[in-house]
Coordinates of C-alpha atoms in Angstrom, one line a residue:
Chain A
X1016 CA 41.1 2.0 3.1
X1017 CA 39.3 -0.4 5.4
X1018 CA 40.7 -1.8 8.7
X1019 CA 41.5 -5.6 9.4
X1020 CA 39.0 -6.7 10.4
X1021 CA 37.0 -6.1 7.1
X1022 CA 39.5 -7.2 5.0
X1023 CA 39.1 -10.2 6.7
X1024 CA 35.1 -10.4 6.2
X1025 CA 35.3 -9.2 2.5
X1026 CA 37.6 -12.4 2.4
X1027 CA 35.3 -14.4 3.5
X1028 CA 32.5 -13.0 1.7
X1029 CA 34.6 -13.9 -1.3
X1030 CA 33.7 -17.5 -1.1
X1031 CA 30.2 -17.2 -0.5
X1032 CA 28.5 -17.0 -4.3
X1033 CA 25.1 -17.2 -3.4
X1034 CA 23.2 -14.6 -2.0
X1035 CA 21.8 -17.3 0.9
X1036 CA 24.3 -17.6 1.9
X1037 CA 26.0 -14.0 1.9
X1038 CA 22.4 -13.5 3.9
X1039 CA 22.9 -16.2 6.1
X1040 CA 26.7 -15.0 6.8
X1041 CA 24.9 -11.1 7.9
X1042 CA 22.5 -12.7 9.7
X1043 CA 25.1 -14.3 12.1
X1044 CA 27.0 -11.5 12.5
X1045 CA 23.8 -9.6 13.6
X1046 CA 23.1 -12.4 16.1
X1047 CA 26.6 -12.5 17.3
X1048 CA 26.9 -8.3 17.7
X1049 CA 26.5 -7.4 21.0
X1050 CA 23.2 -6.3 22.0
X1051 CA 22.6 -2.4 22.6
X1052 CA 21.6 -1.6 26.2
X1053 CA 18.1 -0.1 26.0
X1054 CA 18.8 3.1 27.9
X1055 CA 20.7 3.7 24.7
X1056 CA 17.5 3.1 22.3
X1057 CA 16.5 7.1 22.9
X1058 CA 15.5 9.7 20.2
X1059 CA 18.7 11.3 19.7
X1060 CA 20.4 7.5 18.8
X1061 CA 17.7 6.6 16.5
X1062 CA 18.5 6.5 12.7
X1063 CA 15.6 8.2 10.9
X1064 CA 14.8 6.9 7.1
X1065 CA 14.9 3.5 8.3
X1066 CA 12.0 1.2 7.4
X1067 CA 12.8 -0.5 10.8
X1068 CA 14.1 0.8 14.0
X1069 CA 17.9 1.7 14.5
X1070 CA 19.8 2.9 16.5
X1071 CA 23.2 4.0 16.6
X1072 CA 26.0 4.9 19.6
X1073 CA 29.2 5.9 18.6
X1074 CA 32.0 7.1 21.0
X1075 CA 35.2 8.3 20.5
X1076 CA 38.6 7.4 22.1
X1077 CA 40.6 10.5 22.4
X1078 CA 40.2 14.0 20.8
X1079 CA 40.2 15.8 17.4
X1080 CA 41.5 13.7 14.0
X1081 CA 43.1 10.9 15.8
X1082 CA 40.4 9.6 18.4
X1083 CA 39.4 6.4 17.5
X1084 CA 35.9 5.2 17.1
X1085 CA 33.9 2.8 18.3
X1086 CA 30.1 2.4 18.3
X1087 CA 27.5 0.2 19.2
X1088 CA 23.7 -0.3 17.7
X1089 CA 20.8 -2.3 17.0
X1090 CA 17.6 -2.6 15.1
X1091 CA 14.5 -5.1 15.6
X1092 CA 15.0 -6.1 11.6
X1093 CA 17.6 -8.9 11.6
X1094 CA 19.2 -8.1 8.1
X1095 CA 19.9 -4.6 9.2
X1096 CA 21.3 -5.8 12.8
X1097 CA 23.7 -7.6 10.5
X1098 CA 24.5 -4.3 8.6
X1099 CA 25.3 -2.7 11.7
X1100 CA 27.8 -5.5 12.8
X1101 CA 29.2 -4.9 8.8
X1102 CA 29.5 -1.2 9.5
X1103 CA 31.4 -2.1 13.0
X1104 CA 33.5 -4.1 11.0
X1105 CA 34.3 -1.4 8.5
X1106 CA 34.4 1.7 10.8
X1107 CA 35.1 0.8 14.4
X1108 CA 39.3 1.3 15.9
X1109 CA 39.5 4.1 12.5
X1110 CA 40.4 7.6 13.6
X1111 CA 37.9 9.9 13.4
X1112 CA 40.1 11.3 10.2
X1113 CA 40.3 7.7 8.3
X1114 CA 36.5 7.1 9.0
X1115 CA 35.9 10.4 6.6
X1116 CA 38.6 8.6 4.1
X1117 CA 36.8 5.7 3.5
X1118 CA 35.2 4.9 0.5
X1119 CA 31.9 3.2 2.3
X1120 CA 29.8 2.0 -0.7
X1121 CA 32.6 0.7 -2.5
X1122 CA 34.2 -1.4 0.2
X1123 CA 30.7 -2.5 1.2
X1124 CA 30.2 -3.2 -2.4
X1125 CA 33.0 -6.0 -1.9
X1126 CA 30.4 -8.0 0.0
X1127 CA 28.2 -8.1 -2.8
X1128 CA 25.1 -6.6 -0.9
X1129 CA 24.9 -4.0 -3.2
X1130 CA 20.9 -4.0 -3.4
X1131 CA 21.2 -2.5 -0.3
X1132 CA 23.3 0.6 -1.1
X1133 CA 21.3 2.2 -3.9
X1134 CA 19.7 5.7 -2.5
X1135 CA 15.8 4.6 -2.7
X1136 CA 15.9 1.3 -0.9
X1137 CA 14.4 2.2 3.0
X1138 CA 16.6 -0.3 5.1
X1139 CA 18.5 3.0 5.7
X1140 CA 22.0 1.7 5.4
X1141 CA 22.9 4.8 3.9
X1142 CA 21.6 6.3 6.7
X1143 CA 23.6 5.0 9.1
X1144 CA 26.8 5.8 6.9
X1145 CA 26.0 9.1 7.4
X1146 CA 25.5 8.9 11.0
X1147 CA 28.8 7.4 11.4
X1148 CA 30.4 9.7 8.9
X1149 CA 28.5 13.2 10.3
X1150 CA 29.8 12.1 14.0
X1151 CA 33.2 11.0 12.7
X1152 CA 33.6 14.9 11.1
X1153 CA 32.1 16.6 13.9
X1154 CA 34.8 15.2 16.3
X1155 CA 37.7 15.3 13.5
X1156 CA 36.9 18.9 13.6
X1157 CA 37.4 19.4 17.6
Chain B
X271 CA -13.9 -22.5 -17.7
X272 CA -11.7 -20.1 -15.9
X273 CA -8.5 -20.3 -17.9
X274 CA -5.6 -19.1 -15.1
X275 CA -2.4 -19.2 -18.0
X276 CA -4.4 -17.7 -20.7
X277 CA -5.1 -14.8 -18.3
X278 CA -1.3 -14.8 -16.8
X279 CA -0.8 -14.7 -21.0
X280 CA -2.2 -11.0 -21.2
X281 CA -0.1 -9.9 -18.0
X282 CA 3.5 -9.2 -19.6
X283 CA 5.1 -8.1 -16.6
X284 CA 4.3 -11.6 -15.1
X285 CA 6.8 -13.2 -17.5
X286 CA 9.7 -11.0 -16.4
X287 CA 12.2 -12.3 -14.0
X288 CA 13.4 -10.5 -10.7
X289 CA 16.6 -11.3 -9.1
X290 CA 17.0 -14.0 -11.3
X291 CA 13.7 -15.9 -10.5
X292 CA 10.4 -15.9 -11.9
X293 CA 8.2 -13.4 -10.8
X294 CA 5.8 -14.1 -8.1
X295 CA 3.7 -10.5 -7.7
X296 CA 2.0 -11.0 -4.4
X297 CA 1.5 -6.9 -3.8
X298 CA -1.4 -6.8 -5.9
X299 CA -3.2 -4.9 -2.7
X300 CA -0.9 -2.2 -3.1
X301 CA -1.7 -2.2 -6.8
X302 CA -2.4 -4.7 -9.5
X303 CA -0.2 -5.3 -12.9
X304 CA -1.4 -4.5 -16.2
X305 CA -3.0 -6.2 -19.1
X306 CA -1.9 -5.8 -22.6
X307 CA -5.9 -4.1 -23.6
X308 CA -4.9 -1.7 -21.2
X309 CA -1.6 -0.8 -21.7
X310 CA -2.8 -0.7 -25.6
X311 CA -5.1 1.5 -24.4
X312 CA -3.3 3.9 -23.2
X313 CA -0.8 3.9 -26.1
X314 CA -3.8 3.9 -28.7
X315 CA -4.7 7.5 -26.4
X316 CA -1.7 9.1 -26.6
X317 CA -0.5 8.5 -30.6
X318 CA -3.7 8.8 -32.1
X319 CA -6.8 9.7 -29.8
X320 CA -5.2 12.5 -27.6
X321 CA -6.5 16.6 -26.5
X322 CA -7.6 18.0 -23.7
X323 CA -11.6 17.0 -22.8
X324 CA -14.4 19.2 -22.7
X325 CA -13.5 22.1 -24.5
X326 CA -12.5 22.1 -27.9
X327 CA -14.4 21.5 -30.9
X328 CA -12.1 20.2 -33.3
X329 CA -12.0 16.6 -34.2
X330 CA -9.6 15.1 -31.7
X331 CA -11.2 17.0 -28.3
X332 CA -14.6 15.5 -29.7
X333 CA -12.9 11.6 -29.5
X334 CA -10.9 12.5 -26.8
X335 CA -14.6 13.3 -24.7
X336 CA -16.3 10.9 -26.2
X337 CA -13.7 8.4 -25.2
X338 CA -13.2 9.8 -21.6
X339 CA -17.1 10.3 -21.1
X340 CA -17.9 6.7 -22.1
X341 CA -15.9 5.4 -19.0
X342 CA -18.8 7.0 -17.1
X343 CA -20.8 4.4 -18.5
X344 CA -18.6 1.4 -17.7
X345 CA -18.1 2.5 -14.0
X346 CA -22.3 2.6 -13.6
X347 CA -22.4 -1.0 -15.2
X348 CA -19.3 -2.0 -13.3
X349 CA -20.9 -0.9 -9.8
X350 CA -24.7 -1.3 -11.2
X351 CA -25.5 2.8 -10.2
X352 CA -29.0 3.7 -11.5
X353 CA -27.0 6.9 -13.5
X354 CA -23.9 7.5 -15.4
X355 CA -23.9 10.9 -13.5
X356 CA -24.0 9.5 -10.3
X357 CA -20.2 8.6 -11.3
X358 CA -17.4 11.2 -10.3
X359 CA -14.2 10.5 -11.5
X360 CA -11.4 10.7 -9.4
X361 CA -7.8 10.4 -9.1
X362 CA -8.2 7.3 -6.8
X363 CA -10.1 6.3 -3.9
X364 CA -7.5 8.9 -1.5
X365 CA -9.5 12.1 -3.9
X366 CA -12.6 10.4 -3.4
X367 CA -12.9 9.9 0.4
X368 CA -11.2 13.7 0.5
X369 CA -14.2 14.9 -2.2
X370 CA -16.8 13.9 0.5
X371 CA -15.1 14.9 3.3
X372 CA -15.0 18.8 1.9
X373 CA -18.0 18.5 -0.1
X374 CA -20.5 16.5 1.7
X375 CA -19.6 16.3 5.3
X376 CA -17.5 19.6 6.6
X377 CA -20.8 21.7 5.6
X378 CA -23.3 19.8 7.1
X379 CA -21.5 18.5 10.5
X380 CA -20.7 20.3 13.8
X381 CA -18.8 19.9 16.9
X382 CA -20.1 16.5 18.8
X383 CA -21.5 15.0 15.5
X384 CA -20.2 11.7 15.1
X385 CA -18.5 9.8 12.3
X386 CA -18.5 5.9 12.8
X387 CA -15.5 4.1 11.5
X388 CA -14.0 0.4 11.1
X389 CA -10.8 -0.2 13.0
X390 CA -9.7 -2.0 9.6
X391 CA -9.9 1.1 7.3
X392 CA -7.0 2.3 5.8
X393 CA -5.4 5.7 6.0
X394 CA -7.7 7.3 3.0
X395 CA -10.8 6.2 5.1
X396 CA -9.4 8.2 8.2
X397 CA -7.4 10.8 8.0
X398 CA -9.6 13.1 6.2
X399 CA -12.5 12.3 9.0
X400 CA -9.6 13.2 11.1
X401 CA -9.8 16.1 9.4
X402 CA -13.4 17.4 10.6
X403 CA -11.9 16.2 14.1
X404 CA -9.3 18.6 14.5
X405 CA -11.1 21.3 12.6
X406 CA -14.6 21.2 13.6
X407 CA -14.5 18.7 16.9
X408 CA -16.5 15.4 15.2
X409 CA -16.0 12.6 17.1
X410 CA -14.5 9.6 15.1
X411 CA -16.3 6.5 16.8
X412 CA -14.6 3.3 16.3
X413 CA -15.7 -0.2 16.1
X414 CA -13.3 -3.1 16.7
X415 CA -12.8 -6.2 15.4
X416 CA -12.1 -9.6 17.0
X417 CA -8.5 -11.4 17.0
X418 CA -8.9 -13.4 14.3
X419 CA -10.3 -10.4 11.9
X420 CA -14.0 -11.2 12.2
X421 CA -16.2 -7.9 12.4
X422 CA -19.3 -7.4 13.9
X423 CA -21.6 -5.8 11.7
X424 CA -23.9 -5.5 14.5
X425 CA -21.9 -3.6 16.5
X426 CA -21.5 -0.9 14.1
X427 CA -25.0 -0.6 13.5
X428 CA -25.1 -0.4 17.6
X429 CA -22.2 2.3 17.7
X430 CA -24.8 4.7 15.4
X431 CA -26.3 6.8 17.8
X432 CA -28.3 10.5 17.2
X433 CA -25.5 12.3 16.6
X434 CA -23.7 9.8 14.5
X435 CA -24.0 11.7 10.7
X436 CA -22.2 8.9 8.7
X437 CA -20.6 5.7 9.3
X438 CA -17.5 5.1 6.8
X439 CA -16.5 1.2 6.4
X440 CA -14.2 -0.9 4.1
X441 CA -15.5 -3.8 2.2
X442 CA -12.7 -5.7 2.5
X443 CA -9.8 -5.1 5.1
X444 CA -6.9 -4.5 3.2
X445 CA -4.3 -6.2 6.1
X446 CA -6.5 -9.0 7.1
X447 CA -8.9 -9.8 4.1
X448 CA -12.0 -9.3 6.0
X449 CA -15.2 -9.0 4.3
X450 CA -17.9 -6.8 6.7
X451 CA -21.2 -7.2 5.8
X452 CA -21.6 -3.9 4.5
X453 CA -25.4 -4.4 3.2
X454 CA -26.6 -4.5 6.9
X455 CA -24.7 -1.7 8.0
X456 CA -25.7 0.6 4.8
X457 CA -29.4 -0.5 5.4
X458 CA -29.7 -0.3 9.3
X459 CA -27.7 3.2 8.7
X460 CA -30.1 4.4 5.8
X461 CA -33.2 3.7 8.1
X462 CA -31.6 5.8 10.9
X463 CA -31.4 8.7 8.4
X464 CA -27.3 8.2 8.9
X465 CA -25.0 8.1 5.1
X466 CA -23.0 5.4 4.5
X467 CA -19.4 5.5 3.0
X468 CA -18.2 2.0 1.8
X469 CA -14.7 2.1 0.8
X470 CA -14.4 0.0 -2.3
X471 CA -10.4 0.2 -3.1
X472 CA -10.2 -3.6 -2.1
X473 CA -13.7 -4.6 -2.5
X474 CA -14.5 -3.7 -5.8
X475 CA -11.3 -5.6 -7.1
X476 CA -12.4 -9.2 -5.5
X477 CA -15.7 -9.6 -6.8
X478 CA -19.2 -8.1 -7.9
X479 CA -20.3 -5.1 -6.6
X480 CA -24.0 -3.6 -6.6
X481 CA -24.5 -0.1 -5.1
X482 CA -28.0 -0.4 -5.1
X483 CA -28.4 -3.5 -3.4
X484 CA -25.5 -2.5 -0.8
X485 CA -28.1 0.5 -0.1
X486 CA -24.6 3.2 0.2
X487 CA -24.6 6.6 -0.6
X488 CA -21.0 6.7 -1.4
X489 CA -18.7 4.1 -2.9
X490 CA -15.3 5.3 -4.0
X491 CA -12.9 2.9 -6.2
X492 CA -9.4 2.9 -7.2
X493 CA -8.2 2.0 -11.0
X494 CA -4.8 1.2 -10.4
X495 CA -5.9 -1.8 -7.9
X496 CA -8.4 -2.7 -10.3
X497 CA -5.7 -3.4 -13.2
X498 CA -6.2 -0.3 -14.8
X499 CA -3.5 3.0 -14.6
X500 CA -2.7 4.4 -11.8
X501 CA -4.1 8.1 -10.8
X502 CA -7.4 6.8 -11.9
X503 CA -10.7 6.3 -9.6
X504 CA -14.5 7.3 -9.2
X505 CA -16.8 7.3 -6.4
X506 CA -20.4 6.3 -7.0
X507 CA -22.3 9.1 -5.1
X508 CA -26.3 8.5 -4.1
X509 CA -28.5 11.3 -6.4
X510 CA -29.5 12.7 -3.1
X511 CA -26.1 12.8 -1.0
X512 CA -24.9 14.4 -4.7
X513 CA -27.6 17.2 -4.1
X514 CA -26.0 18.1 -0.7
X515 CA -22.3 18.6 -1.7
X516 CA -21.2 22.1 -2.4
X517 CA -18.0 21.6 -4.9
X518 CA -14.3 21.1 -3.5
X519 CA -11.5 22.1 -6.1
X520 CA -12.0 24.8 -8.3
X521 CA -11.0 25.2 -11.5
X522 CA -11.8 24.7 -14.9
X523 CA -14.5 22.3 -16.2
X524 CA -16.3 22.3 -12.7
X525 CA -17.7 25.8 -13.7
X526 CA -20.7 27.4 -15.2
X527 CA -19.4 30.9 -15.4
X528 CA -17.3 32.9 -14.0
X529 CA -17.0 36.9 -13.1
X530 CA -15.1 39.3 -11.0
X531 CA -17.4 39.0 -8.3
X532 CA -19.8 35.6 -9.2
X533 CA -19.4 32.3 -10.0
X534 CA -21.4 29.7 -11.0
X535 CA -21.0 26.4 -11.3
X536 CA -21.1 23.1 -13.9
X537 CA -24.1 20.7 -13.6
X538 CA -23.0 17.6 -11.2
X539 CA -21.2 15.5 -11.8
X540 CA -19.0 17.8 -13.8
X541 CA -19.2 20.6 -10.7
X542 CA -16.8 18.2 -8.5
X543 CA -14.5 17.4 -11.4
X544 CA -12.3 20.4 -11.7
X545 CA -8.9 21.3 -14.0
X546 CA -7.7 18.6 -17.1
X547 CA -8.5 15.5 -15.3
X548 CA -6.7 12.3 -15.9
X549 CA -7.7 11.9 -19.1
X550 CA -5.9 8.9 -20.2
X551 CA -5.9 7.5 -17.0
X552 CA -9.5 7.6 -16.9
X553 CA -10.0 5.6 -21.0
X554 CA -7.4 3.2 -19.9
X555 CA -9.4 2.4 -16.4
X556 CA -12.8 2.1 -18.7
X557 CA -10.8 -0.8 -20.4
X558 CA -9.9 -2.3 -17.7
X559 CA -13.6 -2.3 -16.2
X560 CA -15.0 -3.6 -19.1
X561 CA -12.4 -6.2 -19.9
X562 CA -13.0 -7.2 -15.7
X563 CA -16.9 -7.3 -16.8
X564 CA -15.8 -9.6 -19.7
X565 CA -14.3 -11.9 -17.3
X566 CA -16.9 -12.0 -15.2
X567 CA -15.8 -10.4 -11.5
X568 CA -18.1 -13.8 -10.4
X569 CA -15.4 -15.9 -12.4
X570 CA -12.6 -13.9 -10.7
X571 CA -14.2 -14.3 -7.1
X572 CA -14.2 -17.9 -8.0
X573 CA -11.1 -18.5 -8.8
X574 CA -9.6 -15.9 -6.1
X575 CA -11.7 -17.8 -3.5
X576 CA -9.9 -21.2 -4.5
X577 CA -6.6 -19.7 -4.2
X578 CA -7.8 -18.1 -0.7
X579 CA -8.4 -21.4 0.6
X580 CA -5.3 -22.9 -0.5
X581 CA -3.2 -20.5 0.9
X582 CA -5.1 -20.5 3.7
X583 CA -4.5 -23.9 4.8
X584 CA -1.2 -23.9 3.7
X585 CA -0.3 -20.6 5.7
X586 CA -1.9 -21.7 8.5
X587 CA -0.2 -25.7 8.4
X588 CA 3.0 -23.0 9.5
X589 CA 3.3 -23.4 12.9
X590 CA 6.4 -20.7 12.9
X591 CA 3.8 -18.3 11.3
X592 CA 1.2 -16.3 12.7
X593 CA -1.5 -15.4 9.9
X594 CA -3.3 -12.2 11.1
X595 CA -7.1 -12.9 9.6
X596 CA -8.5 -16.2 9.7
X597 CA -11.7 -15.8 9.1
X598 CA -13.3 -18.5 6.3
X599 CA -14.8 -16.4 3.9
X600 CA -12.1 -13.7 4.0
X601 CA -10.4 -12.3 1.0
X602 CA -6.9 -13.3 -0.9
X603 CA -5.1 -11.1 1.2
X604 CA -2.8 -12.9 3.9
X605 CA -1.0 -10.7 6.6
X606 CA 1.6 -12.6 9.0
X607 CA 4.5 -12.4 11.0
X608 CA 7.0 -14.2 12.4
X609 CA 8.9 -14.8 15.3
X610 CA 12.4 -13.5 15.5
X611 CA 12.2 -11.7 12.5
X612 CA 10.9 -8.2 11.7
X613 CA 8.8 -7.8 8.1
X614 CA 11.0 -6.0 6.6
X615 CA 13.4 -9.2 6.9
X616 CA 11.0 -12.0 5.8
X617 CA 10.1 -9.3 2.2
X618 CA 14.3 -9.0 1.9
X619 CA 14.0 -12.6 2.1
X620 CA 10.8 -13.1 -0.3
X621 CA 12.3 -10.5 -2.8
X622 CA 15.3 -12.2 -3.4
X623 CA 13.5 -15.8 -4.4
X624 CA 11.2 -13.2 -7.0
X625 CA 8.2 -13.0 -4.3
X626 CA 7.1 -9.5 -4.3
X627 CA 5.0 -8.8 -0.7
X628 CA 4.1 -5.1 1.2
X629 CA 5.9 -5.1 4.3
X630 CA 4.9 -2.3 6.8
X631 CA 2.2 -1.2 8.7
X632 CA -0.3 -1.5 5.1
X633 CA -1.5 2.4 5.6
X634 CA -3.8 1.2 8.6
X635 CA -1.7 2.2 11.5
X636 CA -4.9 1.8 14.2
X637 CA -6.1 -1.4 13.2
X638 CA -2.1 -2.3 13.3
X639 CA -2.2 -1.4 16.7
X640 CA -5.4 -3.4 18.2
X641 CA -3.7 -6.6 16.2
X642 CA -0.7 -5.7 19.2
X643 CA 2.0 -5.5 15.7
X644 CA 3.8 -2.7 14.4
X645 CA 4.5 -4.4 10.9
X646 CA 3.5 -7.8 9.1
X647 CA 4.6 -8.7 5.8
X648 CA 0.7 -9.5 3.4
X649 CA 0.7 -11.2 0.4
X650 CA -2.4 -9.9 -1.1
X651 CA -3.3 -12.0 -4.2
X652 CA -5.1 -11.7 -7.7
X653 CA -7.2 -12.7 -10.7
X654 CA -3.9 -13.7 -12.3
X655 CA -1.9 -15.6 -9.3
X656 CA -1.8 -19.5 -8.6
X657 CA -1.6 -22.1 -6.1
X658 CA 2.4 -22.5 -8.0
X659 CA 3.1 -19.3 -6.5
X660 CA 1.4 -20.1 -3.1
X661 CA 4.0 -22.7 -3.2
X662 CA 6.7 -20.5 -4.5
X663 CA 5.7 -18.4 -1.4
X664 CA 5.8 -21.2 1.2
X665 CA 8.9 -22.4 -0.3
X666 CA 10.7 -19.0 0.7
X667 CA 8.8 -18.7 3.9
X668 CA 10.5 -22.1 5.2
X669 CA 13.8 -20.3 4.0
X670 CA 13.4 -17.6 6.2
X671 CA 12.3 -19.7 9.2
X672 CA 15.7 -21.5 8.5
X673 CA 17.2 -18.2 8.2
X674 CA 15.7 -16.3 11.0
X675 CA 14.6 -18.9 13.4

């Protein structure tokens, strides 16, 4: 299960055949994410097994199973700024329980930007997942 | 005539697609495709030429050696050495650098001797002198170039002083394309008494190459860049630097005899070549040499050189680009960036129109550093590529200014 707001990008990303312009589409959402303030960009945020520099803040609203998530990030690559705002889109207002529900690769498989989910491939977006996910179980478990 | 198609013709990879294009393999810097002799080659080993080297007597060790040994040969003639056993094989030009740094310079340097390096080499042309550093206190000396890639030979020769003991340079920077004059710097450094390392593992791949006449004591090369397997290299050493090393690994085939309390070791250059080496590896390199001496590596530098200037200008007509390396006579190897967009973006990009480029920091982290960039995407090119694929290339570029920008 996925909230809203992805439903209503992996609806969009259903008209968009080519891969220009499902790139194009990323892209904008990477521009249009809001920027991460830089006193965040500290060792403890940063994504490791990232070809490019990430970095990734969550926070939770609330305690335990049912505090909701939200979380902000950035990277200096563009495409992977854009994964980030897709990853906003998929995680962010999910309890802390329903982010550990979700079946990440396959909803992000929706979007067709499946080169970027096998194991080997360095933009570290399956990094991130786990960032979100390990953070999402630590606090489930409070 | 230098026939560009009929060459492409012996590459099969070249015909396959990649993400539903044709592909355009511009990461020949990392390492080169294969031609059919070669891959042939290597199948010919395995089904009907194969056992260990050097130590049987039955029928197939015998052709085995005599087919690995003969590669000794082809590496002299492809670097002109004096002697087939001035060759060492190697598993690449990483073992080689690593051989000399154990062998030749940890025993005969001490604290405050200095090694002089390039800021252009790659990682296998520094971190094992960083190596004696941290061990044994050398000094690593380095010697910049200017912004637009140029290097001053002079000022390498100038940077040997007394203490220096060797001075360790690429041929050709592997980011920027830069050729160094490496004859003035392996003569001025032989007249001081200093040895000379020239790192061949770009070099060696873009044109003719004469040991003798570069005056080096060491030049190591790298099969896999030079369209043979990879795991496959040898390093040219000078008779008398050879005379100076004490072995590195030990193991079989690099030994004489050995007791419970002695050992004695295999005549050079057998003594540095220790356990089953790469055996296959090694024949299918020897064909790849001797198919390149075939060719003609003058034809190859030819036709590279045309290719260099076309992309050159074309690169450079990009006023959205910035081309790190502009010097004229540099090599077909084109790092640049681009504003707004990170290198791993622009080779997303590249990757999905078929265009296969290194994006990163190319293994030469320093030199990445004076150029003021922590990655740049290079499209390094080779005997096979085309002034099509330039344009294939500058086609997806302008896609990824309209995407980016």
């Amino acid at each position: 299960m996925a909230n809203e707001t992805f439903e209503e990008l992996a609806e969009t990303f259903e008209f968009l055949d080519d891969w220009e312009d499902r790139y194009r589409h990323v892209i904008d959402m990477g521009k249009a994410f809001a920027p991460l303030d830089e006193a965040f960009k500290v060792p403890a945020t940063k994504v490791e097994g990232c070809a490019s520099q990430v970095w990734l803040v969550t926070s939770f609203d609330g305690q335990g199973p049912d505090a909701v998530l939200g979380f902000q990030g950035a990277s200096d690559a563009m495409i992977v700024q854009g994964l980030i705002a897709v990853l906003h889109a998929l995680y962010a207002g999910l309890t802390a329980k329903e982010v550990g529900e979700v079946d990440a690769l396959a909803e992000l498989g929706r979007l067709g930007l499946n080169d970027h989910l096998s194991a080997q491939r360095s933009n570290g977006l399956r990094a991130m997942l786990a960032r979100i996910q390990e953070n999402a179980a630590i606090e489930a478990a409070r | 005539m230098y026939d560009v198609n009929a060459i492409r013709a012996q590459f099969p990879i070249l015909s396959r697609d990649v993400n539903g294009k044709p592909l355009t393999y511009l990461d020949n810097g990392a390492s080169a495709q294969k031609p059919q002799v070669v891959i042939d080659a290597i199948t010919q080993a395995y089904s009907q030429e194969y056992s260990n080297v050097h130590r049987g007597l039955h029928f197939l060790s015998n052709l085995a050696t005599d087919k690995y040994e003969s590669v000794r040969g082809i590496v002299q003639r492809f670097l002109n050495a004096p002697h087939e056993d001035d060759i060492i094989f190697t598993s690449g030009t990483t073992e080689a650098i690593n051989l000399i740094a154990y062998s030749w310079a940890m025993p005969r340097m001490q604290a405050g001797d200095e090694i002089v390096l390039s800021i252009m080499e790659h990682h296998a042309n520094i971190v094992p002198w960083h190596f004696l550093r941290e061990r044994m206190g050398v000094v690593i000396k380095w010697v910049d170039c200017a912004p637009d890639g140029s290097f001053d030979a002079q000022a390498m020769i100038d940077a040997m002083g007394p203490k220096t003991k060797l001075v360790a340079v690429t041929q050709m920077s592997n980011v920027t394309g830069t050729r160094v004059d490496v004859k003035a710097i392996c003569h001025a450094a032989r007249e001081k008494g200093i040895a000379s390392l020239v790192d061949g593992s770009q070099g060696a791949v873009h044109g003719p190459v004469d040991v003798q006449d570069l005056g080096c004591d060491f030049y190591p090369i790298t099969g896999h860049k030079l369209y043979g397997p990879s795991g496959s290299g040898a390093i040219y050493v000078h008779p008398d630097r050879q005379a100076e090393m004490r072995p590195f690994l030990g193991g079989g085939d690099m030994i004489d005899t050995v007791g419970r309390d002695t050992v004695t070791y295999n005549k050079p250059p057998m003594k540095f070549e220790a356990g089953t080496p790469g055996i296959v590896q090694t024949i299918g390199m020897g064909v790849a040499l001797d198919w390149l001496m075939q060719i003609g590596m003058d034809n190859i530098a030819k036709h590279e050189a045309e290719i260099t200037r076309y992309a050159a200008a074309k690169l450079q007509s990009l006023n959205w680009l910035q081309v790190q390396g502009t010097t004229a006579d540099k090599g077909a190897i084109f790092s640049f960036t681009m504003e707004g967009a990170h290198a791993h973006d622009l080779s997303t990009v590249l990757d999905k129109r078929g265009v296969a480029v290194r994006a990163g920091s190319h293994c030469a982290m320093p030199l990445m550093e004076h150029m003021g960039v922590t990655a740049t995407c290079r499209a390094s090119f080779a005997m096979y590529n085309t002034k099509d694929e330039v344009d294939t290339l500058v086609s997806a570029l302008e896609l990824c200014h309209d995407l980016f920008a």
